[in-house]
PDB file of C-alpha atoms and ligand atoms in Angstrom:
ATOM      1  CA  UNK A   2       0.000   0.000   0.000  1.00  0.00           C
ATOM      2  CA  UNK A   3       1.206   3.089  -0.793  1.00  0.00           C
ATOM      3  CA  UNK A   4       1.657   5.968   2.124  1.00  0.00           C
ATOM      4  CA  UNK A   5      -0.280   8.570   2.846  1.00  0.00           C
ATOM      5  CA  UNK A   6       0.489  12.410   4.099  1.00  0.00           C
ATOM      6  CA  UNK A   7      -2.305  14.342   4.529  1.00  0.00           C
ATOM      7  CA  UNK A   8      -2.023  17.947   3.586  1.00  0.00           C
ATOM      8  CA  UNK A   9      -3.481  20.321   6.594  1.00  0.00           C
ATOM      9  CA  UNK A  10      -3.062  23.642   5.059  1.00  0.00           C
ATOM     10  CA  UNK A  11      -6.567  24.154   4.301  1.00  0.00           C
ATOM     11  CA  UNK A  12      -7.838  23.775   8.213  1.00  0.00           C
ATOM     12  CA  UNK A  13      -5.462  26.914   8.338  1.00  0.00           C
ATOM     13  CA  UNK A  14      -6.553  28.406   5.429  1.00  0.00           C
ATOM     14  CA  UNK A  15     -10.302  28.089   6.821  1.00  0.00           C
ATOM     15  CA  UNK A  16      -8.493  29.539  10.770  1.00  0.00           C
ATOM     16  CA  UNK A  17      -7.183  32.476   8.771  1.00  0.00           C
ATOM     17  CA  UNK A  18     -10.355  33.698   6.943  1.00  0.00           C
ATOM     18  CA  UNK A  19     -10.941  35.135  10.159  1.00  0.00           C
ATOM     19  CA  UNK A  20      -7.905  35.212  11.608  1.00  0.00           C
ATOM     20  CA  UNK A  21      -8.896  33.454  14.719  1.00  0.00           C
ATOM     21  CA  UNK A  22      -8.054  30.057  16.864  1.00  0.00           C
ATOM     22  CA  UNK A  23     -10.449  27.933  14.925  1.00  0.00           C
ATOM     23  CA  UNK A  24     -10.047  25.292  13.337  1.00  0.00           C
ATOM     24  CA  UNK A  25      -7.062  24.544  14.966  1.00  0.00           C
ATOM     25  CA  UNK A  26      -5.175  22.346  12.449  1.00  0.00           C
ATOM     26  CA  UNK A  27      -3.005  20.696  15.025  1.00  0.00           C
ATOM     27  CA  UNK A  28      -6.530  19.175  16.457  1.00  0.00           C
ATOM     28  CA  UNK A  29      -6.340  17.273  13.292  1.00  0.00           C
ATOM     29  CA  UNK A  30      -3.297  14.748  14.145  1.00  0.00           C
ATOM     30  CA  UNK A  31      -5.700  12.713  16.314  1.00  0.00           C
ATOM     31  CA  UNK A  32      -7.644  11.954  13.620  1.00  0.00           C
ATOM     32  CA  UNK A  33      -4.613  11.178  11.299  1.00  0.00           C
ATOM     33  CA  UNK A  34      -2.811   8.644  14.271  1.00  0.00           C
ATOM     34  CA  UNK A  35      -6.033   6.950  14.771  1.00  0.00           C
ATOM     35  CA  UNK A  36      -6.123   6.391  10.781  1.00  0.00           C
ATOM     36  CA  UNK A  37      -2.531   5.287  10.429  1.00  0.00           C
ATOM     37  CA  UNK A  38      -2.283   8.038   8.134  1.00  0.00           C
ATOM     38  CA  UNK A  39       1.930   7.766   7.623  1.00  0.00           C
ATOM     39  CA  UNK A  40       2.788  11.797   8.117  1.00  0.00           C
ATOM     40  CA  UNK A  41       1.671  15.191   8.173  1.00  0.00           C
ATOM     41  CA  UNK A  42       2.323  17.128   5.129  1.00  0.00           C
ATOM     42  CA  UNK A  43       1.940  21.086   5.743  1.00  0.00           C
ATOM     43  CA  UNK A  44       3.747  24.502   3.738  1.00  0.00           C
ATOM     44  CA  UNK A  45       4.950  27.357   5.402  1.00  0.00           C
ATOM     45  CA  UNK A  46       4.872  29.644   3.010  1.00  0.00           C
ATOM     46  CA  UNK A  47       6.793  32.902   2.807  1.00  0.00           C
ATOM     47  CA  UNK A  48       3.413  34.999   3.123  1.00  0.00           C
ATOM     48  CA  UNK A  49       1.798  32.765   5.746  1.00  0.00           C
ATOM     49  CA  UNK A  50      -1.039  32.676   4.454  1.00  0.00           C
ATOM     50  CA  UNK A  51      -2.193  29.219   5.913  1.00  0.00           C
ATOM     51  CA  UNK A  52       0.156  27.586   8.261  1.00  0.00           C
ATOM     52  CA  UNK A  53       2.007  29.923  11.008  1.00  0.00           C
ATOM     53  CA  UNK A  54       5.003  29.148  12.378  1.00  0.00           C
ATOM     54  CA  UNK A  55       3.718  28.278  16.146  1.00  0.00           C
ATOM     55  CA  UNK A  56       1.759  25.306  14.030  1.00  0.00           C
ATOM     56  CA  UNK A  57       4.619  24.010  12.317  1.00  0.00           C
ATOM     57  CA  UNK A  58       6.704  24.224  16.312  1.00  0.00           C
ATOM     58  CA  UNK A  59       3.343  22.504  18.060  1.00  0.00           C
ATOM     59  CA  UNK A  60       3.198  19.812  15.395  1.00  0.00           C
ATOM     60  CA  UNK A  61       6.754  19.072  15.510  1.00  0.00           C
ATOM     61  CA  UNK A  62       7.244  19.178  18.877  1.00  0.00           C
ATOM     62  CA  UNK A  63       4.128  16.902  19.654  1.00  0.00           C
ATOM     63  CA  UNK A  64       6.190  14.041  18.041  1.00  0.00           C
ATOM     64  CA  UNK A  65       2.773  12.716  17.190  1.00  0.00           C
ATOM     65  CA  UNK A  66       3.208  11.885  13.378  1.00  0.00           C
ATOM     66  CA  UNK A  67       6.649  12.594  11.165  1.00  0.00           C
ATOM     67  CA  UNK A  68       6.301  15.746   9.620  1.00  0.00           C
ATOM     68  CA  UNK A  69       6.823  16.601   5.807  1.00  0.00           C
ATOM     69  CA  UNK A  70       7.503  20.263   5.467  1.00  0.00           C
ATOM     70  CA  UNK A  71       6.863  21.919   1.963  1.00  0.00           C
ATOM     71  CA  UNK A  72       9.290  24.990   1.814  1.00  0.00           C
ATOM     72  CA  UNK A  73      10.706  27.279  -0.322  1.00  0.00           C
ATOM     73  CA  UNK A  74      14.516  26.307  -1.372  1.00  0.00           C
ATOM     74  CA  UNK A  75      15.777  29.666   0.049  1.00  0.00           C
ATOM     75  CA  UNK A  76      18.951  29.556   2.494  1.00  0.00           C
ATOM     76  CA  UNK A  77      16.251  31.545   4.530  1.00  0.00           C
ATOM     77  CA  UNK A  78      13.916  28.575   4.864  1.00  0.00           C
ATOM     78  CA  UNK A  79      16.736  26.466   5.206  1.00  0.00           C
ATOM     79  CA  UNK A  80      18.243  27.595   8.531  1.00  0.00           C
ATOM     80  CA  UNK A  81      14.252  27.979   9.976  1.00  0.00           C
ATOM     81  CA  UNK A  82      14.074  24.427   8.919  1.00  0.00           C
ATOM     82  CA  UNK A  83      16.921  23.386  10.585  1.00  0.00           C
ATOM     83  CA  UNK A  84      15.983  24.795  14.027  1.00  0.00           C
ATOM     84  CA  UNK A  85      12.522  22.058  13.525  1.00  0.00           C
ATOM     85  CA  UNK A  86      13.978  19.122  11.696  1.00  0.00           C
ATOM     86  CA  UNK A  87      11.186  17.883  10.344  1.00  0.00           C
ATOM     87  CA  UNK A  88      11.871  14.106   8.727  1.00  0.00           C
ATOM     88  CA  UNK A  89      11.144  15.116   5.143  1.00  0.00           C
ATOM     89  CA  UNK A  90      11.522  18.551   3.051  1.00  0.00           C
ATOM     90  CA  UNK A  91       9.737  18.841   0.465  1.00  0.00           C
ATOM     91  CA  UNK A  92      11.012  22.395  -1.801  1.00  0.00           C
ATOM     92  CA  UNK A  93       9.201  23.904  -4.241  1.00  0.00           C
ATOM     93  CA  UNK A  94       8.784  26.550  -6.166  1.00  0.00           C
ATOM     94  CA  UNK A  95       6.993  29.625  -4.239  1.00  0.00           C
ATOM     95  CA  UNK A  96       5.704  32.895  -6.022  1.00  0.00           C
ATOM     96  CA  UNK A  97       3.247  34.921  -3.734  1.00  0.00           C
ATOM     97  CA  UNK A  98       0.996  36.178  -6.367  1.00  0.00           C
ATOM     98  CA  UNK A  99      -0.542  32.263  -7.321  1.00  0.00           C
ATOM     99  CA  UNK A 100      -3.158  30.459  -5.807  1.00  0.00           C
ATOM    100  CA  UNK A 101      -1.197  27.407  -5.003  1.00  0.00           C
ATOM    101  CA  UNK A 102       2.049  26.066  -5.963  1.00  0.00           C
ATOM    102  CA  UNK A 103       1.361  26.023  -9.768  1.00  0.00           C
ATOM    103  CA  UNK A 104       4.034  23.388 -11.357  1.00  0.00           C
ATOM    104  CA  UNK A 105       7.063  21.557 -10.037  1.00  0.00           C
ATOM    105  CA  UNK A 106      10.858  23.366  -9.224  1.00  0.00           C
ATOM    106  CA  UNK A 107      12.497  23.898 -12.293  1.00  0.00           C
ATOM    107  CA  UNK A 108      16.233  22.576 -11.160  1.00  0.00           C
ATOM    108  CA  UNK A 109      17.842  24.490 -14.131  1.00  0.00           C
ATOM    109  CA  UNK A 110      17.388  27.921 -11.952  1.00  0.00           C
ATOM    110  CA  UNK A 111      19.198  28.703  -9.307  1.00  0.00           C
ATOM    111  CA  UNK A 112      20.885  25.002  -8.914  1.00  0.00           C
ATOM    112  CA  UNK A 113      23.398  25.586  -6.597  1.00  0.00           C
ATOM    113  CA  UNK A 114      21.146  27.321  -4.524  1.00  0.00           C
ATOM    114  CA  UNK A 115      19.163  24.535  -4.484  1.00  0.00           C
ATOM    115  CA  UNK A 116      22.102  21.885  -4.474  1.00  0.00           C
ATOM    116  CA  UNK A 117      23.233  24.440  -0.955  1.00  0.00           C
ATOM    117  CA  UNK A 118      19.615  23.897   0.200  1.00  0.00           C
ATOM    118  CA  UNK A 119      19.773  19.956  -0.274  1.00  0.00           C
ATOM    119  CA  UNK A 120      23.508  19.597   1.448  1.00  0.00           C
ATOM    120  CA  UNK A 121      22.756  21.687   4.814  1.00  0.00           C
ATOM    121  CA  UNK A 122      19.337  19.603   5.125  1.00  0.00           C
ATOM    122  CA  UNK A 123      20.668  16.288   4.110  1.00  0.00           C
ATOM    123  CA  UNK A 124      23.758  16.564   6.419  1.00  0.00           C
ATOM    124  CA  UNK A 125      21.289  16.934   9.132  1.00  0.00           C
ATOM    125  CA  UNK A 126      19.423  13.607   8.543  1.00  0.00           C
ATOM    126  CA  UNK A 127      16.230  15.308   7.108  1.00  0.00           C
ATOM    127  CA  UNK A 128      15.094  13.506   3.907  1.00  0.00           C
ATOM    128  CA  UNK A 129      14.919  15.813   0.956  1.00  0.00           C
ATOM    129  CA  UNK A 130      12.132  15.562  -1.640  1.00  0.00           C
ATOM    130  CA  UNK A 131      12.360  17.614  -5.005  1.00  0.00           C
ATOM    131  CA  UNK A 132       8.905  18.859  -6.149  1.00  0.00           C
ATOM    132  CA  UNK A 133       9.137  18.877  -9.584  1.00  0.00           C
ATOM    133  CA  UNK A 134       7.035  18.595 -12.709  1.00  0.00           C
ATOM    134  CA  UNK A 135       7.030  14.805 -15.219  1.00  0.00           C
ATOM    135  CA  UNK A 136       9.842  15.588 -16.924  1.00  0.00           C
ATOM    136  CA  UNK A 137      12.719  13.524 -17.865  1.00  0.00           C
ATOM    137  CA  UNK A 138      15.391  16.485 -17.483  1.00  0.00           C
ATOM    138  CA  UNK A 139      14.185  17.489 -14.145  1.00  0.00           C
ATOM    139  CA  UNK A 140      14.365  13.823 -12.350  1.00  0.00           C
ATOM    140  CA  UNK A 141      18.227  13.395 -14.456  1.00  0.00           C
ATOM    141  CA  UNK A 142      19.169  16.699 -12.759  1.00  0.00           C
ATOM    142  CA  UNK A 143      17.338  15.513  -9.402  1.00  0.00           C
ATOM    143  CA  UNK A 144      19.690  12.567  -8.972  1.00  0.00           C
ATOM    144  CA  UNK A 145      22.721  15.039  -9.933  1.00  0.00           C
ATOM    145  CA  UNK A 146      21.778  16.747  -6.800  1.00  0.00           C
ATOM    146  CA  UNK A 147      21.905  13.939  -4.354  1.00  0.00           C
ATOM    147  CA  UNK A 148      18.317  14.088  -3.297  1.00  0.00           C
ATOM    148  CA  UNK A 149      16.677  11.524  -1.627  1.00  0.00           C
ATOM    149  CA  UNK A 150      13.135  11.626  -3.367  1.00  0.00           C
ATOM    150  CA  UNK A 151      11.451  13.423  -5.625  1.00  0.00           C
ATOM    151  CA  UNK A 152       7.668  14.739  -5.777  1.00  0.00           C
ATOM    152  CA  UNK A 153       6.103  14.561  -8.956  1.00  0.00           C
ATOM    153  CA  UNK A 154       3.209  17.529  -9.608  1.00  0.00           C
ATOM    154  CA  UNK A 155       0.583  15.449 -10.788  1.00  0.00           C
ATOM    155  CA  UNK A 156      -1.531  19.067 -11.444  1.00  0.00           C
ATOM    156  CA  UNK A 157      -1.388  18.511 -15.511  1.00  0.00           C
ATOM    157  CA  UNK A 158      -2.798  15.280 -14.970  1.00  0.00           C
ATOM    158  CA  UNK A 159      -5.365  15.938 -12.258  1.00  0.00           C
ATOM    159  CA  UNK A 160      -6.082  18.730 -14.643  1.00  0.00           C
ATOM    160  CA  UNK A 161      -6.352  16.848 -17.958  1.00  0.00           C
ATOM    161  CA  UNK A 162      -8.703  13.710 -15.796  1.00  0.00           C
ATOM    162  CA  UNK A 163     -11.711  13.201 -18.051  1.00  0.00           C
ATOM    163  CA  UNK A 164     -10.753  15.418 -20.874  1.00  0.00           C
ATOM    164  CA  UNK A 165      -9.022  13.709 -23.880  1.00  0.00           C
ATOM    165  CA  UNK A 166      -5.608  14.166 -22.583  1.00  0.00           C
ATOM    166  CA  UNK A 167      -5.796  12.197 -19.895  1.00  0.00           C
ATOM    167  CA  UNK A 168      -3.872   8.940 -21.165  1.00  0.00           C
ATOM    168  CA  UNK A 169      -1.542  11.272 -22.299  1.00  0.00           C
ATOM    169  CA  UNK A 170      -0.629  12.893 -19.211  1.00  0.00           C
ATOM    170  CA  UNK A 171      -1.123   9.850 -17.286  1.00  0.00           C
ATOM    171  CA  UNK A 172       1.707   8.253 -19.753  1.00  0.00           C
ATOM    172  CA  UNK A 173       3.541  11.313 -19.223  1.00  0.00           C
ATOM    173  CA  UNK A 174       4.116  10.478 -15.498  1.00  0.00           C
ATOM    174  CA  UNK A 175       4.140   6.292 -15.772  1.00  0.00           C
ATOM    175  CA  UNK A 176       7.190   6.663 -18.272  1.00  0.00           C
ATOM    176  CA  UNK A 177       9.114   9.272 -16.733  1.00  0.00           C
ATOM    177  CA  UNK A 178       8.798   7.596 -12.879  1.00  0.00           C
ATOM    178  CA  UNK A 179      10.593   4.548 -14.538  1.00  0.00           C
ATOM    179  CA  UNK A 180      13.890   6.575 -14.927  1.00  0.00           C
ATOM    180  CA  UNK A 181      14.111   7.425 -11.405  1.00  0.00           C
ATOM    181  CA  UNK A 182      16.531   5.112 -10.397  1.00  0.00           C
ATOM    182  CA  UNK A 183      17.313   5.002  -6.776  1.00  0.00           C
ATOM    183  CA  UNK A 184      15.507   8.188  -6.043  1.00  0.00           C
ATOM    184  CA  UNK A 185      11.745   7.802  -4.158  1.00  0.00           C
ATOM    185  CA  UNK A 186       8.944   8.140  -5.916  1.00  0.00           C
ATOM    186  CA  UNK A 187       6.204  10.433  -4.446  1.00  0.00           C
ATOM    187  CA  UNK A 188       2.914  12.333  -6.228  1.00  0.00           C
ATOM    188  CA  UNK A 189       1.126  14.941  -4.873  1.00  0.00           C
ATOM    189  CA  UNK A 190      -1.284  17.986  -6.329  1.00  0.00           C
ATOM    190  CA  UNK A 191      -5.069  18.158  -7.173  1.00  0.00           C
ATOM    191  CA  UNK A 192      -5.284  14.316  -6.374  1.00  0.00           C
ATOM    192  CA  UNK A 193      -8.840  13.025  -5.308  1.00  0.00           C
ATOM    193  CA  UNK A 194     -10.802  10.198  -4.968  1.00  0.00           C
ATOM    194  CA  UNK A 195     -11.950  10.407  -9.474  1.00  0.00           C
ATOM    195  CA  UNK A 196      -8.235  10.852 -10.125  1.00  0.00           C
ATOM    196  CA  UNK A 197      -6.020   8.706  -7.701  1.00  0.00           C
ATOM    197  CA  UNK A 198      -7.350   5.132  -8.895  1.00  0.00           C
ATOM    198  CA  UNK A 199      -5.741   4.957 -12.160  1.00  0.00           C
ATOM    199  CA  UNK A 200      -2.359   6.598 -10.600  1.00  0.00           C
ATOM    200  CA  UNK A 201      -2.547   4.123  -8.177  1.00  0.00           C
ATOM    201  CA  UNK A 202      -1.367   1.427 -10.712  1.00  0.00           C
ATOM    202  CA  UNK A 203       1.880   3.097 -10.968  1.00  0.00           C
ATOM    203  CA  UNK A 204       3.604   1.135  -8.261  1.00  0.00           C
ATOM    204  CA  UNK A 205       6.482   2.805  -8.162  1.00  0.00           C
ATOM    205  CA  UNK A 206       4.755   6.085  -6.431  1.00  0.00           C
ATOM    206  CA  UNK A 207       5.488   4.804  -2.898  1.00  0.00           C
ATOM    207  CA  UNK A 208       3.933   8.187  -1.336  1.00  0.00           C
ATOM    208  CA  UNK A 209       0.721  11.138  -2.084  1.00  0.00           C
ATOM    209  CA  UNK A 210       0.254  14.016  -0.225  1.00  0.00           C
ATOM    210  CA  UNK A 211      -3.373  14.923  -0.961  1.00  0.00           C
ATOM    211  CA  UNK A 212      -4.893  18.247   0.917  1.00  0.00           C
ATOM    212  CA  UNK A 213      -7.465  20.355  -0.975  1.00  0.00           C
ATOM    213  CA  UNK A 214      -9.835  17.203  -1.855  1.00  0.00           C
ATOM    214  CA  UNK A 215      -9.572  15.431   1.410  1.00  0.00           C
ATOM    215  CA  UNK A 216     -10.459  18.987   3.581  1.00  0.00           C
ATOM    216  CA  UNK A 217     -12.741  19.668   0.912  1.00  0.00           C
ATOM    217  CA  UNK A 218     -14.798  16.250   1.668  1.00  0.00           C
ATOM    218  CA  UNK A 219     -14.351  16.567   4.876  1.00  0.00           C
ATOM    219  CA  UNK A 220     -16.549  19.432   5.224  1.00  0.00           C
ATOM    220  CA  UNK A 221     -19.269  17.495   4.390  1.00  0.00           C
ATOM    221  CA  UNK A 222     -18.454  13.755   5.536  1.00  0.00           C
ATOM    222  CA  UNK A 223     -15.927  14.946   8.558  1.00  0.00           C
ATOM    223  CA  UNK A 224     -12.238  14.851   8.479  1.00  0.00           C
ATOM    224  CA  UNK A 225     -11.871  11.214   9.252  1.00  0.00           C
ATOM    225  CA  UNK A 226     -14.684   9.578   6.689  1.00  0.00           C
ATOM    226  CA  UNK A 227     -12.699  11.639   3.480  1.00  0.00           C
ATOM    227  CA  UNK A 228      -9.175  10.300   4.644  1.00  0.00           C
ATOM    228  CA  UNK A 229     -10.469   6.640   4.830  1.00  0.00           C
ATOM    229  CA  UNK A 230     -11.872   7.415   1.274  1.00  0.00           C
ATOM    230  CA  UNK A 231      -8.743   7.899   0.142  1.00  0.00           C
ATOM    231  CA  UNK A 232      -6.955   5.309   1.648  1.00  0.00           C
ATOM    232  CA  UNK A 233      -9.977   2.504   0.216  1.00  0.00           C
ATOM    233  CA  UNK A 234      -8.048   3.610  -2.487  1.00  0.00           C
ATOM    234  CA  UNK A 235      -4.301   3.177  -1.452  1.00  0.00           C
ATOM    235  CA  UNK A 236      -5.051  -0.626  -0.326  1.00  0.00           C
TER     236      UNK A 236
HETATM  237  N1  LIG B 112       2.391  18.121  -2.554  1.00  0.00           N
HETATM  238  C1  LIG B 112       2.944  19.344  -2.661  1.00  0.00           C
HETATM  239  C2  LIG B 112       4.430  19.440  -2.790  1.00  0.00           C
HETATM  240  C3  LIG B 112       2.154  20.507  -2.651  1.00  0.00           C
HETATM  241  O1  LIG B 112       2.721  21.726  -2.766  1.00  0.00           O
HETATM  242  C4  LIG B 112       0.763  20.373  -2.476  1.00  0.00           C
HETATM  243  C5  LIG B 112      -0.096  21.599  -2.419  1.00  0.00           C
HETATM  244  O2  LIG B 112       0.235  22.346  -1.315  1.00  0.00           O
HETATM  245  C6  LIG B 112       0.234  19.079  -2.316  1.00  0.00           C
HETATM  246  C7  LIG B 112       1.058  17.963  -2.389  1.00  0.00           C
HETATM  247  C8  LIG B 112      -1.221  18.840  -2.076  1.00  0.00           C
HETATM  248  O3  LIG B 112      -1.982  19.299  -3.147  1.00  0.00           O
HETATM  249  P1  LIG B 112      -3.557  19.335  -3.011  1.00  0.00           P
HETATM  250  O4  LIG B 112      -3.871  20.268  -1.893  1.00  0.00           O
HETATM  251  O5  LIG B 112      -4.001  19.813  -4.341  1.00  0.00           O
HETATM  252  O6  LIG B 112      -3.988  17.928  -2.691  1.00  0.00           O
END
């Protein structure tokens, strides 16, 4: 069975409409452990516009579930993220002015920044995933950079579910996962319970971090029926 992270930057999203204590997303992890939901996936982003820092300390600190931390790859984030040690980074691309993170790191900008990013995190035993788009070039320079695993942004796909383009952009992601080598294989973006069953025969994805779909459910099923949806799925 493949893992699960569950994504909890929407409960904050839904706290910071009104910039209140409610819903507290850490009030979510007893739902996860009692699940067996395998980590906590959350994004600090530069504008904190979801998660605040005192959610990324509580969770951590609890020690309740391992914690995969989406972040920038900006020396910035890197010595915050040190001070935490989470068990997986995750980088990827950040741009204040979009919705949500629109496409994967492109790991032909800024490469030593990112190889800096990978080196000070690695040498401190927290896993490193890349966050990048289906694309042969960006999983070849992936491995140049010693990471451990790499995220592939199954948006274009989620996207193209249903429409003709589908098979194509499902193909897109079964061929290129094949030339990953020794690097982990996770997916993550715009996954739900119409989209994940067909990914789910790609057996080398070993990991999904699902959030809007899952918060999205649970609003009308509860937080705990729309993660066991997903994970009928994962069995
Ligand atoms: N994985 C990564 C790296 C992401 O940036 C996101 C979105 O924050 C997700 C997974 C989850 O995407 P969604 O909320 O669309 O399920």
């Amino acid at each position: 069975m493949a893992r699960l992270g569950v994504n909890i930057d929407h409960i904050a999203t839904l706290r910071e409409a009104r910039k209140g204590v409610e819903p507290d997303p850490f009030l979510s992890l007893s739902i996860l452990t009692s699940l067996n939901v395998d980590q906590v996936t959350l994004h600090l982003r530069e504008d904190r516009r979801h998660i605040q820092e005192d959610d990324l300390a509580r969770i951590i600190q609890s020690k309740v579930l391992p914690v995969n931390l989406e972040m920038s790859a900006s020396p910035q984030m890197a010595e915050f993220t040190l001070r935490y040690k989470p068990k997986t980074a995750t980088l990827v691309p950040e741009n204040r002015s979009e919705i949500t993170t629109e496409g994967g790191l492109d790991l032909t900008k800024k490469t030593d920044e990112i190889q800096k990013v990978i080196s000070l995190l690695q040498a401190e035993k927290i896993c490193v995933s890349l966050f990048i788009d289906p694309d042969i070039k960006q999983i070849k320079l992936a491995k140049e950079l010693g990471a451990f695993a790499i995220e592939i942004h199954t948006g274009a796909y989620a996207y193209a579910f249903g429409k003709k383009n589908e098979k194509e952009e499902w193909s897109r992601i079964n061929d290129v996962v094949k030339s990953a080598g020794h690097l982990k294989v996770y997916a993550g973006h715009g996954l739900n319970v119409s989209n994940l069953p067909s990914l789910v025969s790609i057996k080398q994805i070993e990991e999904y971090n699902i959030g809007h779909s899952i918060i999205s459910r649970a609003v009308f099923v509860g937080l705990k029926q729309a993660i066991a949806e997903i994970q009928a799925i994962l069995r």
